[in-house]
Short mmCIF file of C-alpha atoms in Angstrom, two decimals:
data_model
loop_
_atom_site.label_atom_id
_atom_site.label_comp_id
_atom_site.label_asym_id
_atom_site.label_seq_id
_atom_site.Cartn_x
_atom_site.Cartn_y
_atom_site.Cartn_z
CA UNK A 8 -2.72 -41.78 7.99
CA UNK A 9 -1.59 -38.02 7.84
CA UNK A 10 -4.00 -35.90 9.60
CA UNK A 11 -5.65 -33.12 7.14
CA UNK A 12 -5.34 -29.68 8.29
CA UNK A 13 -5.86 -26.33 7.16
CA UNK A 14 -4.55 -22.38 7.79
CA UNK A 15 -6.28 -20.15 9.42
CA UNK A 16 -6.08 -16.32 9.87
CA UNK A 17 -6.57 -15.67 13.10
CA UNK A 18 -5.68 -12.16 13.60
CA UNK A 19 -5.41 -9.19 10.88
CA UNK A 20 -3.60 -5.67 11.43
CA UNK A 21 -3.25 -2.43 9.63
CA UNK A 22 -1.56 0.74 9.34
CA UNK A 23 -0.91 3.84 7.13
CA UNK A 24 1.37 6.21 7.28
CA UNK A 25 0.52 10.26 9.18
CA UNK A 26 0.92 12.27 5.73
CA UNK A 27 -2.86 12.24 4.34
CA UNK A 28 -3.93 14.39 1.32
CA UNK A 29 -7.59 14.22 -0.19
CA UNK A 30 -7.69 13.38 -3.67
CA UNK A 31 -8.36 17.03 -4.48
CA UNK A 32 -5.25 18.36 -3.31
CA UNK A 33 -3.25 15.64 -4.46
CA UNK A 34 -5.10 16.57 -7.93
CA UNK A 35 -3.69 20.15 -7.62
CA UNK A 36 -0.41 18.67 -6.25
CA UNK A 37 0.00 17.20 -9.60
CA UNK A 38 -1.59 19.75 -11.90
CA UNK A 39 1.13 22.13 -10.40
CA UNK A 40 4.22 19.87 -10.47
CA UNK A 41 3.42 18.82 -13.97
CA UNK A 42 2.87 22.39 -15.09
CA UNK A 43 -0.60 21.49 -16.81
CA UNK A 44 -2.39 24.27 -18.48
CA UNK A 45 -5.85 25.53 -17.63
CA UNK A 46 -7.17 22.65 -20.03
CA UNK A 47 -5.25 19.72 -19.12
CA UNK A 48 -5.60 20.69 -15.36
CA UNK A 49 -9.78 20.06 -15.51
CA UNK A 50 -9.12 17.06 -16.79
CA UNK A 51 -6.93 15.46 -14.59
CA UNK A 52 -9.27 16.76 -11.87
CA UNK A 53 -12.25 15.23 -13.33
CA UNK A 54 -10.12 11.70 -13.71
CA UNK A 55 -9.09 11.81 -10.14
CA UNK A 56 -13.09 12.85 -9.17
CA UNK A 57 -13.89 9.51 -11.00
CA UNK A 58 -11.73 7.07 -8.92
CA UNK A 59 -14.15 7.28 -6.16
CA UNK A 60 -11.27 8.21 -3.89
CA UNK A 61 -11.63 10.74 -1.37
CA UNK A 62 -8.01 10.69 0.57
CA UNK A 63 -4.73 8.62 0.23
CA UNK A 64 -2.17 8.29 2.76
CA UNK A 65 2.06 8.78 2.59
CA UNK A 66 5.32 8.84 3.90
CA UNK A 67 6.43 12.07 2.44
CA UNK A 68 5.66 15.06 3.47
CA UNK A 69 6.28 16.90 0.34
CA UNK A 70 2.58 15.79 -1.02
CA UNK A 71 0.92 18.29 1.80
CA UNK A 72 2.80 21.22 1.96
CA UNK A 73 3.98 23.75 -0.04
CA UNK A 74 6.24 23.43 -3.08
CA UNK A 75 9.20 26.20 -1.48
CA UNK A 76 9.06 23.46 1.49
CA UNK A 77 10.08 20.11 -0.02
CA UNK A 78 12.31 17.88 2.00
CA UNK A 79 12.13 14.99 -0.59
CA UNK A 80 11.42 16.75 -4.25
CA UNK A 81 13.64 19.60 -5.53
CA UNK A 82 12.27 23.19 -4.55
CA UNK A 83 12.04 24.37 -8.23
CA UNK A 84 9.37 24.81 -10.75
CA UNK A 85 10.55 21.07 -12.55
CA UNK A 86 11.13 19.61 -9.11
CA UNK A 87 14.33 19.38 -10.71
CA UNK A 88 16.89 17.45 -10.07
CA UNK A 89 14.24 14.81 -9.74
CA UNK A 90 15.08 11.41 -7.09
CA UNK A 91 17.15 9.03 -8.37
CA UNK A 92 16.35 5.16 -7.58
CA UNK A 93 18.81 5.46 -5.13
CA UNK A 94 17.41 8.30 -3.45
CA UNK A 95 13.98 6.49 -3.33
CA UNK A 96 15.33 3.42 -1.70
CA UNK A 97 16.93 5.54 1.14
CA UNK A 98 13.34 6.56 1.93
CA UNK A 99 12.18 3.37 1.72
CA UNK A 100 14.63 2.09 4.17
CA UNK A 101 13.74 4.47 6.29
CA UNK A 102 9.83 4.42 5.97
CA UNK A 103 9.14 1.04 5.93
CA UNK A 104 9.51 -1.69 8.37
CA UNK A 105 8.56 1.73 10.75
CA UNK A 106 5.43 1.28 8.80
CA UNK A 107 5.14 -2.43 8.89
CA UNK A 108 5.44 -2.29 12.63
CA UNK A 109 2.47 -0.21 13.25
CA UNK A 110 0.37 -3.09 11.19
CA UNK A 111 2.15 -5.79 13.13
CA UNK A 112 1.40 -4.27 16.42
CA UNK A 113 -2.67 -3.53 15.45
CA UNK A 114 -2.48 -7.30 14.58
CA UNK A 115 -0.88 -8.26 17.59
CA UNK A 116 -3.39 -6.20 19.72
CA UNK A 117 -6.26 -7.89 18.05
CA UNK A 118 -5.50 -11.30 19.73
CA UNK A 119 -6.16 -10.83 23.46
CA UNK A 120 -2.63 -13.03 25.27
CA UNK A 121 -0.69 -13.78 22.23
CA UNK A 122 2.54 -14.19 22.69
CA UNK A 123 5.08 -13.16 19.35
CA UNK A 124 7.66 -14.85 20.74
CA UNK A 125 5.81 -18.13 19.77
CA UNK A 126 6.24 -16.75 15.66
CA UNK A 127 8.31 -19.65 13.86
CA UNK A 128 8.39 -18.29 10.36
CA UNK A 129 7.89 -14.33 8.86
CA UNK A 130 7.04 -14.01 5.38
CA UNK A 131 7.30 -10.09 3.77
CA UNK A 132 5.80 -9.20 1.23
CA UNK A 133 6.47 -5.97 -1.27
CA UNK A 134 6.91 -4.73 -4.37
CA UNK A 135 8.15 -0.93 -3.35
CA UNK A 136 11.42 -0.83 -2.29
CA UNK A 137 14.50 -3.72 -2.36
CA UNK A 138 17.50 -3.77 -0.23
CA UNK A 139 19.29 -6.74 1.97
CA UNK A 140 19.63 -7.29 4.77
CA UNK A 141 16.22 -6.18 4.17
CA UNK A 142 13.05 -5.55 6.06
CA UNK A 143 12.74 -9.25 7.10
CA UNK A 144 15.64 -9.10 9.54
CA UNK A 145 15.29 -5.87 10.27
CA UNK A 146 11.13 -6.78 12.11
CA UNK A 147 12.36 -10.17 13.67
CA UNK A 148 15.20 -7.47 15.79
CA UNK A 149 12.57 -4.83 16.21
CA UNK A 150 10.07 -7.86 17.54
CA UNK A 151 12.91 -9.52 19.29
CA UNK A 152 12.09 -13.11 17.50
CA UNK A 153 14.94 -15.68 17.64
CA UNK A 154 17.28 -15.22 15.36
CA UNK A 155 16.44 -18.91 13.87
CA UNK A 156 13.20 -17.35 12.87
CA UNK A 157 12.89 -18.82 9.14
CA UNK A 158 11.93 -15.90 6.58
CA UNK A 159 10.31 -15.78 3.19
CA UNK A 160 10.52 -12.49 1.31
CA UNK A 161 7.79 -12.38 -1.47
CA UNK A 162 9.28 -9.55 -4.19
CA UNK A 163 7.86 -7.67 -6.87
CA UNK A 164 4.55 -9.15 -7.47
CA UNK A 165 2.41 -6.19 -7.27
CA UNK A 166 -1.12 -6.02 -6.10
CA UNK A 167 -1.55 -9.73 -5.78
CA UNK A 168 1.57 -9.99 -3.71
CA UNK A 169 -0.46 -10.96 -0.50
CA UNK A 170 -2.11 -14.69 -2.04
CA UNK A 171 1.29 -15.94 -2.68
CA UNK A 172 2.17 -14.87 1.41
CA UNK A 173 -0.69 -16.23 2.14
CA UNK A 174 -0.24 -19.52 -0.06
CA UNK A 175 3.06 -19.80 1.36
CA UNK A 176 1.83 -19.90 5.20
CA UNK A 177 -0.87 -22.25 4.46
CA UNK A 178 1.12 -24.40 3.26
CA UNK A 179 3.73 -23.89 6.04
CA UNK A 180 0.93 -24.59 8.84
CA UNK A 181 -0.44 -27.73 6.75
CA UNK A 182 2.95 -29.14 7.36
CA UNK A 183 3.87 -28.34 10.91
CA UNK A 184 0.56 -28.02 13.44
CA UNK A 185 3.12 -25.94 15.87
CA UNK A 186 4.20 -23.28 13.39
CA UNK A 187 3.17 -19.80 13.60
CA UNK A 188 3.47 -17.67 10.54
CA UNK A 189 3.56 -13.59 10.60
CA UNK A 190 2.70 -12.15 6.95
CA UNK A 191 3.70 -8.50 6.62
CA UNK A 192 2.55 -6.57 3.58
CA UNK A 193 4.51 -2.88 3.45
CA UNK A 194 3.97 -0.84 -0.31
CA UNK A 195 5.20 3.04 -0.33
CA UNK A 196 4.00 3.41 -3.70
CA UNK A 197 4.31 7.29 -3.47
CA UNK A 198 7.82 7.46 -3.54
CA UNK A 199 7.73 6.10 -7.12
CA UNK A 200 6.00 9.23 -8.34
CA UNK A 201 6.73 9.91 -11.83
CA UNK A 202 6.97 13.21 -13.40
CA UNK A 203 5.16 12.17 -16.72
CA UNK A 204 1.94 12.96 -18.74
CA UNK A 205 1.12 9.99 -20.29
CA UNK A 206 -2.36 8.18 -19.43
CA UNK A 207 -0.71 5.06 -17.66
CA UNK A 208 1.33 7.60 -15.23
CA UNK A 209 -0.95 9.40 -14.70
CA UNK A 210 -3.31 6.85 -13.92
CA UNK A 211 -1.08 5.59 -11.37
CA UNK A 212 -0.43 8.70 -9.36
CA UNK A 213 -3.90 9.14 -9.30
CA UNK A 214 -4.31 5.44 -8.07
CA UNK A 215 -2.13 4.62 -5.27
CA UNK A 216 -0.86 5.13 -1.95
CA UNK A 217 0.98 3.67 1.43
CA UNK A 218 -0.21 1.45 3.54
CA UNK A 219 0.92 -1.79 5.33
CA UNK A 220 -1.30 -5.27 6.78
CA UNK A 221 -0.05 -8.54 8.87
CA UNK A 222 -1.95 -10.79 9.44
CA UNK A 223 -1.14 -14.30 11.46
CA UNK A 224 -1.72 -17.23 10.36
CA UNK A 225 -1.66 -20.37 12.03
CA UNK A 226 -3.14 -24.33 11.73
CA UNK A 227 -5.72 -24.57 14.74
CA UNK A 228 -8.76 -21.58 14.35
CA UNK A 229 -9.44 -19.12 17.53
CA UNK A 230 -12.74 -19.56 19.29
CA UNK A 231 -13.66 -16.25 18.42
CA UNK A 232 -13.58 -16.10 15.03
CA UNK A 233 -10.89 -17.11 12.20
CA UNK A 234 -10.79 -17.05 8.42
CA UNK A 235 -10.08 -20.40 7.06
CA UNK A 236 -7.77 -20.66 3.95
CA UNK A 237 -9.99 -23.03 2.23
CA UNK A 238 -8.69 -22.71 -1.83
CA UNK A 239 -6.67 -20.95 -3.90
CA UNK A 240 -6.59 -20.63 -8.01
CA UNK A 241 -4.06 -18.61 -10.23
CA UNK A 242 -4.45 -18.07 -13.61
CA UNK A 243 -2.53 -15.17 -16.52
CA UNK A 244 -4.07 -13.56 -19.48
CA UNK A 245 -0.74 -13.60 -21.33
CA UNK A 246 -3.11 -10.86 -23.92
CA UNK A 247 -3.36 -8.54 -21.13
CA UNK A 248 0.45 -8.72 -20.52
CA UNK A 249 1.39 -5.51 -21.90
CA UNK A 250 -1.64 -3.69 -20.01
CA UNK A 251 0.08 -3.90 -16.35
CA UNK A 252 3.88 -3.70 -15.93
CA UNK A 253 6.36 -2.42 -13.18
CA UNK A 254 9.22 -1.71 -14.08
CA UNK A 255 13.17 -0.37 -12.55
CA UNK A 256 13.98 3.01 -14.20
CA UNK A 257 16.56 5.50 -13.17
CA UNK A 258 14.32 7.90 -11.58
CA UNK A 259 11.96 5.08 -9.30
CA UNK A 260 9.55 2.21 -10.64
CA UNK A 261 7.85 3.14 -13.14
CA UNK A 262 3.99 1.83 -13.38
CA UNK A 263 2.35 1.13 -16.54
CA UNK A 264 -1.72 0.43 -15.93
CA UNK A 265 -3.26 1.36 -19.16
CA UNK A 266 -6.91 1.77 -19.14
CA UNK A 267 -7.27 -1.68 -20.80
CA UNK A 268 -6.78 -3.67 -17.21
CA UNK A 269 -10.63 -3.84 -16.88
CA UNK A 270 -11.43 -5.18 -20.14
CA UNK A 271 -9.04 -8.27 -19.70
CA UNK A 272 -9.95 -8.52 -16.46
CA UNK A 273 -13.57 -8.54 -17.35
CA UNK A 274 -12.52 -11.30 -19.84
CA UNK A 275 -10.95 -13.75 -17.53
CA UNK A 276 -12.73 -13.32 -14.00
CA UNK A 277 -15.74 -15.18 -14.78
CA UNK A 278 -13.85 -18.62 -15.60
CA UNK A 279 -11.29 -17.91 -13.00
CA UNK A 280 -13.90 -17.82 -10.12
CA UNK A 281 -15.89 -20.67 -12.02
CA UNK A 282 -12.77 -22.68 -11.53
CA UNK A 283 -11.66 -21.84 -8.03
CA UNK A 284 -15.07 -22.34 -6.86
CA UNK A 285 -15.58 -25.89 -8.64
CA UNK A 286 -12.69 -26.84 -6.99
CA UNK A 287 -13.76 -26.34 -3.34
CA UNK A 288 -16.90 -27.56 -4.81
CA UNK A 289 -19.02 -24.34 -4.08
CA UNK A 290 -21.21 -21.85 -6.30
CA UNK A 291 -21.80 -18.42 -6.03
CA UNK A 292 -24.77 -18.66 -3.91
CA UNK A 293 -22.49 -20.31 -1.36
CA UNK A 294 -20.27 -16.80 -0.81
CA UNK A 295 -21.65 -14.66 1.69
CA UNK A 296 -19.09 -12.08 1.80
CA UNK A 297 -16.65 -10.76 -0.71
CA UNK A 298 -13.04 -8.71 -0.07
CA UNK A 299 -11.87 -8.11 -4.01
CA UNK A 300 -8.92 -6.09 -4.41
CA UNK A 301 -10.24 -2.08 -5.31
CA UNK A 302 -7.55 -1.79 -8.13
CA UNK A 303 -9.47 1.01 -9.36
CA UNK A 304 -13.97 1.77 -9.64
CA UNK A 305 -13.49 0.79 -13.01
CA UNK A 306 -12.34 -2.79 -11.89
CA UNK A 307 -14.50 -3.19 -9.36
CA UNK A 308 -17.83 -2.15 -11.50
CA UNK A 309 -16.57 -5.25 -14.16
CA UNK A 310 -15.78 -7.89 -11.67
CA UNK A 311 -19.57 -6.87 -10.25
CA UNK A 312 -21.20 -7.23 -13.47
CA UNK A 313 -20.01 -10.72 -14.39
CA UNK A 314 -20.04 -11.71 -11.01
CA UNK A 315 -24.19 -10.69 -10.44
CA UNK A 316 -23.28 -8.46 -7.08
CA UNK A 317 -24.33 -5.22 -6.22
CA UNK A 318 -22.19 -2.24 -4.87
CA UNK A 319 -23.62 -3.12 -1.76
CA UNK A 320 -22.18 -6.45 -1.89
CA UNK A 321 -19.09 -5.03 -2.79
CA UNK A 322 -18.91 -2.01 -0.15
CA UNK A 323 -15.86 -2.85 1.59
CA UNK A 324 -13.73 -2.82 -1.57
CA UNK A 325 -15.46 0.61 -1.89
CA UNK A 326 -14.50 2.20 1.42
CA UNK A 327 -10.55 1.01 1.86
CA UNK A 328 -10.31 1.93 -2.02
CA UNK A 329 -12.25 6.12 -0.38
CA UNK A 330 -10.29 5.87 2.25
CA UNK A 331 -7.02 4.70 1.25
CA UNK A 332 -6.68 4.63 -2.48
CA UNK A 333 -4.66 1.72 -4.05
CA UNK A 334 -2.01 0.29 -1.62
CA UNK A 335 -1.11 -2.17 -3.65
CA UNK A 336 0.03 -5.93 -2.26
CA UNK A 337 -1.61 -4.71 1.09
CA UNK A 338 -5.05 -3.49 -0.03
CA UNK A 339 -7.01 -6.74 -0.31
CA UNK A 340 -5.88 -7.59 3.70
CA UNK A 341 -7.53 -3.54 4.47
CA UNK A 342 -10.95 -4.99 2.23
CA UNK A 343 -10.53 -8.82 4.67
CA UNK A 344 -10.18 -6.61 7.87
CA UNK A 345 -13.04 -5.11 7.23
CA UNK A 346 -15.03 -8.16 6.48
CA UNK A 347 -13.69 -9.22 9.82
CA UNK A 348 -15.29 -6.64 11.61
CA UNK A 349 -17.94 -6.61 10.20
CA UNK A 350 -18.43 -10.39 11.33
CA UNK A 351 -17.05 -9.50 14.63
CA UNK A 352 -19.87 -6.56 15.31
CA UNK A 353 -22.47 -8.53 13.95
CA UNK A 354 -21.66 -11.44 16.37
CA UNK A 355 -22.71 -8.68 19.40
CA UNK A 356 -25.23 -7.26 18.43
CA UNK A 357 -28.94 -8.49 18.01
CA UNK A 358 -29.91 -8.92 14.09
CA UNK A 359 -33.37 -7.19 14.75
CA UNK A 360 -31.18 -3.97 15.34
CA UNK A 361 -29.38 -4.00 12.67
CA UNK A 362 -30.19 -2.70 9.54
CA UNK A 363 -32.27 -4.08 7.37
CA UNK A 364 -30.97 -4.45 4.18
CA UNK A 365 -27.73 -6.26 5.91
CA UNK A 366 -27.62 -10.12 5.74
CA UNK A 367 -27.66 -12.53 8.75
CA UNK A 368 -25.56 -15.03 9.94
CA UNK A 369 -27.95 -17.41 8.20
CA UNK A 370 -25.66 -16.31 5.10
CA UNK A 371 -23.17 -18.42 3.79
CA UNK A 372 -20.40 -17.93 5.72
CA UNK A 373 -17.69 -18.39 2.59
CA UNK A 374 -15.58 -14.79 1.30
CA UNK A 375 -14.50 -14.53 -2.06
CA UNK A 376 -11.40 -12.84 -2.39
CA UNK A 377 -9.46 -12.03 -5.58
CA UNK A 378 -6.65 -9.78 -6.87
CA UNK A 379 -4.87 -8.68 -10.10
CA UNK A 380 -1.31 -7.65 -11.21
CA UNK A 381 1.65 -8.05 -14.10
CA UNK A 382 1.09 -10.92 -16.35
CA UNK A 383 -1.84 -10.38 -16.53
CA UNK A 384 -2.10 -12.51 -13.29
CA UNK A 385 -5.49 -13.02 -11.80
CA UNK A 386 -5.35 -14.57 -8.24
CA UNK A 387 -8.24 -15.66 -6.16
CA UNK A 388 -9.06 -17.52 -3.14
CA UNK A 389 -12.34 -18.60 -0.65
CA UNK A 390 -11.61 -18.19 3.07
CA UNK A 391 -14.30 -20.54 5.40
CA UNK A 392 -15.45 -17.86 8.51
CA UNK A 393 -15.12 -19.96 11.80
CA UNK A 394 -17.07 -18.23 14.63
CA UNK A 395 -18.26 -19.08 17.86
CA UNK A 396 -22.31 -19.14 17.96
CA UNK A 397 -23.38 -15.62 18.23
CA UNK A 398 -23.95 -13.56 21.63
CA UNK A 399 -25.71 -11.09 21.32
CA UNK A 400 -25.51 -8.14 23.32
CA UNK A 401 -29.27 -8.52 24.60
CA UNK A 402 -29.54 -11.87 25.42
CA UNK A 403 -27.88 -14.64 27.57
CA UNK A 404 -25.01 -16.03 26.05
CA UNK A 405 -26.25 -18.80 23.55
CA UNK A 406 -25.01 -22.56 24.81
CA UNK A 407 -24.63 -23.67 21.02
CA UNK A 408 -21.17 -25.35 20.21
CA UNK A 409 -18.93 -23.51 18.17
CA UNK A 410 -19.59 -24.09 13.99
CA UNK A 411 -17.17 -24.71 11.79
CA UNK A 412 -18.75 -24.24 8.40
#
């Protein structure tokens, strides 16, 4: 009989790019560029106020200095000529496996002896930028991986990009016990500014950012801790379809996320959970921990209400979404990472210390994740957390057996 297995993520990286702006100068970066008058400038300043972001982070260097300084955008009033496609791609050949790298090595670092060279398949996974041979080949050179080193590139699905990597290693581990699979998430959504005032665009540029996650995933769990890939469920709300597109124009990718998103989302995330968590055969009491995609506050503040959770609840999809804005395919691995640590602190230090309104380990130790992009797709999964017992930092070392919940 074929032994059952399952995936486990057993190490998570991350990485942003050195160009930072807060959200108020990227508001007055846009007011400017888009020549908005006194009135339309307040109230693009009061939408980006509202998305609860404070910074973002980017490859180009135009978004933080002046105008008369642009390497990237024209050095006129228009930014005119504006960047073709083709002028966007060269950045993003440039940009991003540099990017990707950085996330790689942070998940590399955060598992003590592992050895890359033991990596039998790499799966990328973007929606930003296209070109062959693409960024694929280009990280098994820079990482020095055999060249038989199978690869998977997972192409413009947007922000629910990472599930189907994900998917994809899980079900490449559940088939070989000896395989080893990298997932690399790299977005540069800021080189597809565009230079329009309707709602959706501007939206969008008030939205996202750059950012790249790995994480490795492989079929036996570390004694530490691992996240085990427990379920998965997909499901589209064909209504919604028109309410979330990307799109190839001559002048970049062009966004459309109309202000409808939440409403269908809000429509279809209560059945969607009810059904990925009846078929791992769990309720909601059973989730301890949740890492939902921060799309945008507005999102978030629906999935909470039909969900029952508080803010609290949902705090790390709050601070990646302050601290790094929408990065789209990569986001939801910056919300797991910091589930992660948070599990990993809590493991050293002694619950009385903690604070008070934070739950135990005597929580179900399940994490809801979920995610959203064109279709409408909605795409959600439960990850099992696999820990040793906890030591904590004032006490001997407990002699309990490792739990696998």
């Amino acid at each position: 009989m074929r032994q059952h297995r399952s995936g486990y993520i057993n190490s998570i990286g991350t990485a942003v790019p050195a160009y930072s702006s807060t959200q108020q100068k990227a508001a007055e970066f846009m007011a400017d560029v888009l020549q908005l008058d006194a009135r339309d400038s307040r109230r693009l300043m009061a939408l980006y106020r509202h998305t609860r972001i404070d910074q973002r982070h980017t490859v180009l260097a135009d978004y933080v200095r002046p105008k008369d300084e642009f390497t990237f955008y024209a050095n006129t009033p228009g930014m005119e000529p504006f960047p073709t496609v083709s002028q966007r791609m060269g950045v993003y050949r440039q940009e991003a496996v540099p990017l990707a790298l950085k996330a790689i090595q942070d998940c590399f670092a955060n598992y003590a002896d592992f050895d890359p060279q033991t990596i039998t398949h790499l799966i990328t996974v973007s929606c930003t930028g296209l070109y062959a041979p693409g960024p694929d080949i280009e990280i098994i050179e820079a990482l020095g991986l055999p060249n038989t080193t199978q690869r998977l590139a997972i192409n413009f699905m947007g922000c629910y990009g990472a599930f189907n990597g994900l998917k994809a290693a899980d079900a490449i581990v559940r088939s070989d016990a000896d395989a080893r699979v990298l997932v690399v998430c790299v977005e540069l959504c800021t080189i597809h500014f565009q230079k329009k005032t309707e709602t959706d665009h501007l939206l969008s540029n008030a939205l996202f950012a750059d950012g790249s996650a790995a994480v490795l995933v492989e079929s036996r769990p570390r004694p530490e801790q691992s996240f085990r890939l427990r379920s998965f469920y997909c499901d589209l709300l064909p209504e919604g379809k028109h309410a979330m597109a990307w799109h190839v124009s001559d002048f970049g990718f062009e966004m459309t996320l109309t202000a409808e998103v939440p409403t269908f989302i809000q429509q279809g995330i209560g059945q969607l959970m009810e059904r990925l968590l009846d078929q791992c055969g769990l309720t909601l009491d059973d989730i301890g921990h949740y890492a939902l995609h921060p799309g945008g506050r507005r999102i978030l503040e629906v999935i909470e209400g039909q969900l029952g959770i508080t803010p609290f609840d949902n705090r790390h999809a709050y601070e990646v979404l302050r601290q790094n804005g929408n990065m789209s395919s990569a986001t939801v691995l910056f919300v797991l990472k910091e589930v992660w640590n948070k599990l990993q602190r809590r493991q050293l230090t002694e619950p009385a210390s903690a604070d008070e309104t934070e739950p135990t380990l005597s929580q179900p130790d399940n994490i809801l994740s979920c995610a959203f992009g064109p279709g409408l797709t909605l795409e959600a999964m439960v990850l099992e957390v696999v820990t040793a017992a906890p030591v904590y930092a004032t006490t001997a070392p407990s002699s309990a057996s490792a739990r696998v919940l």
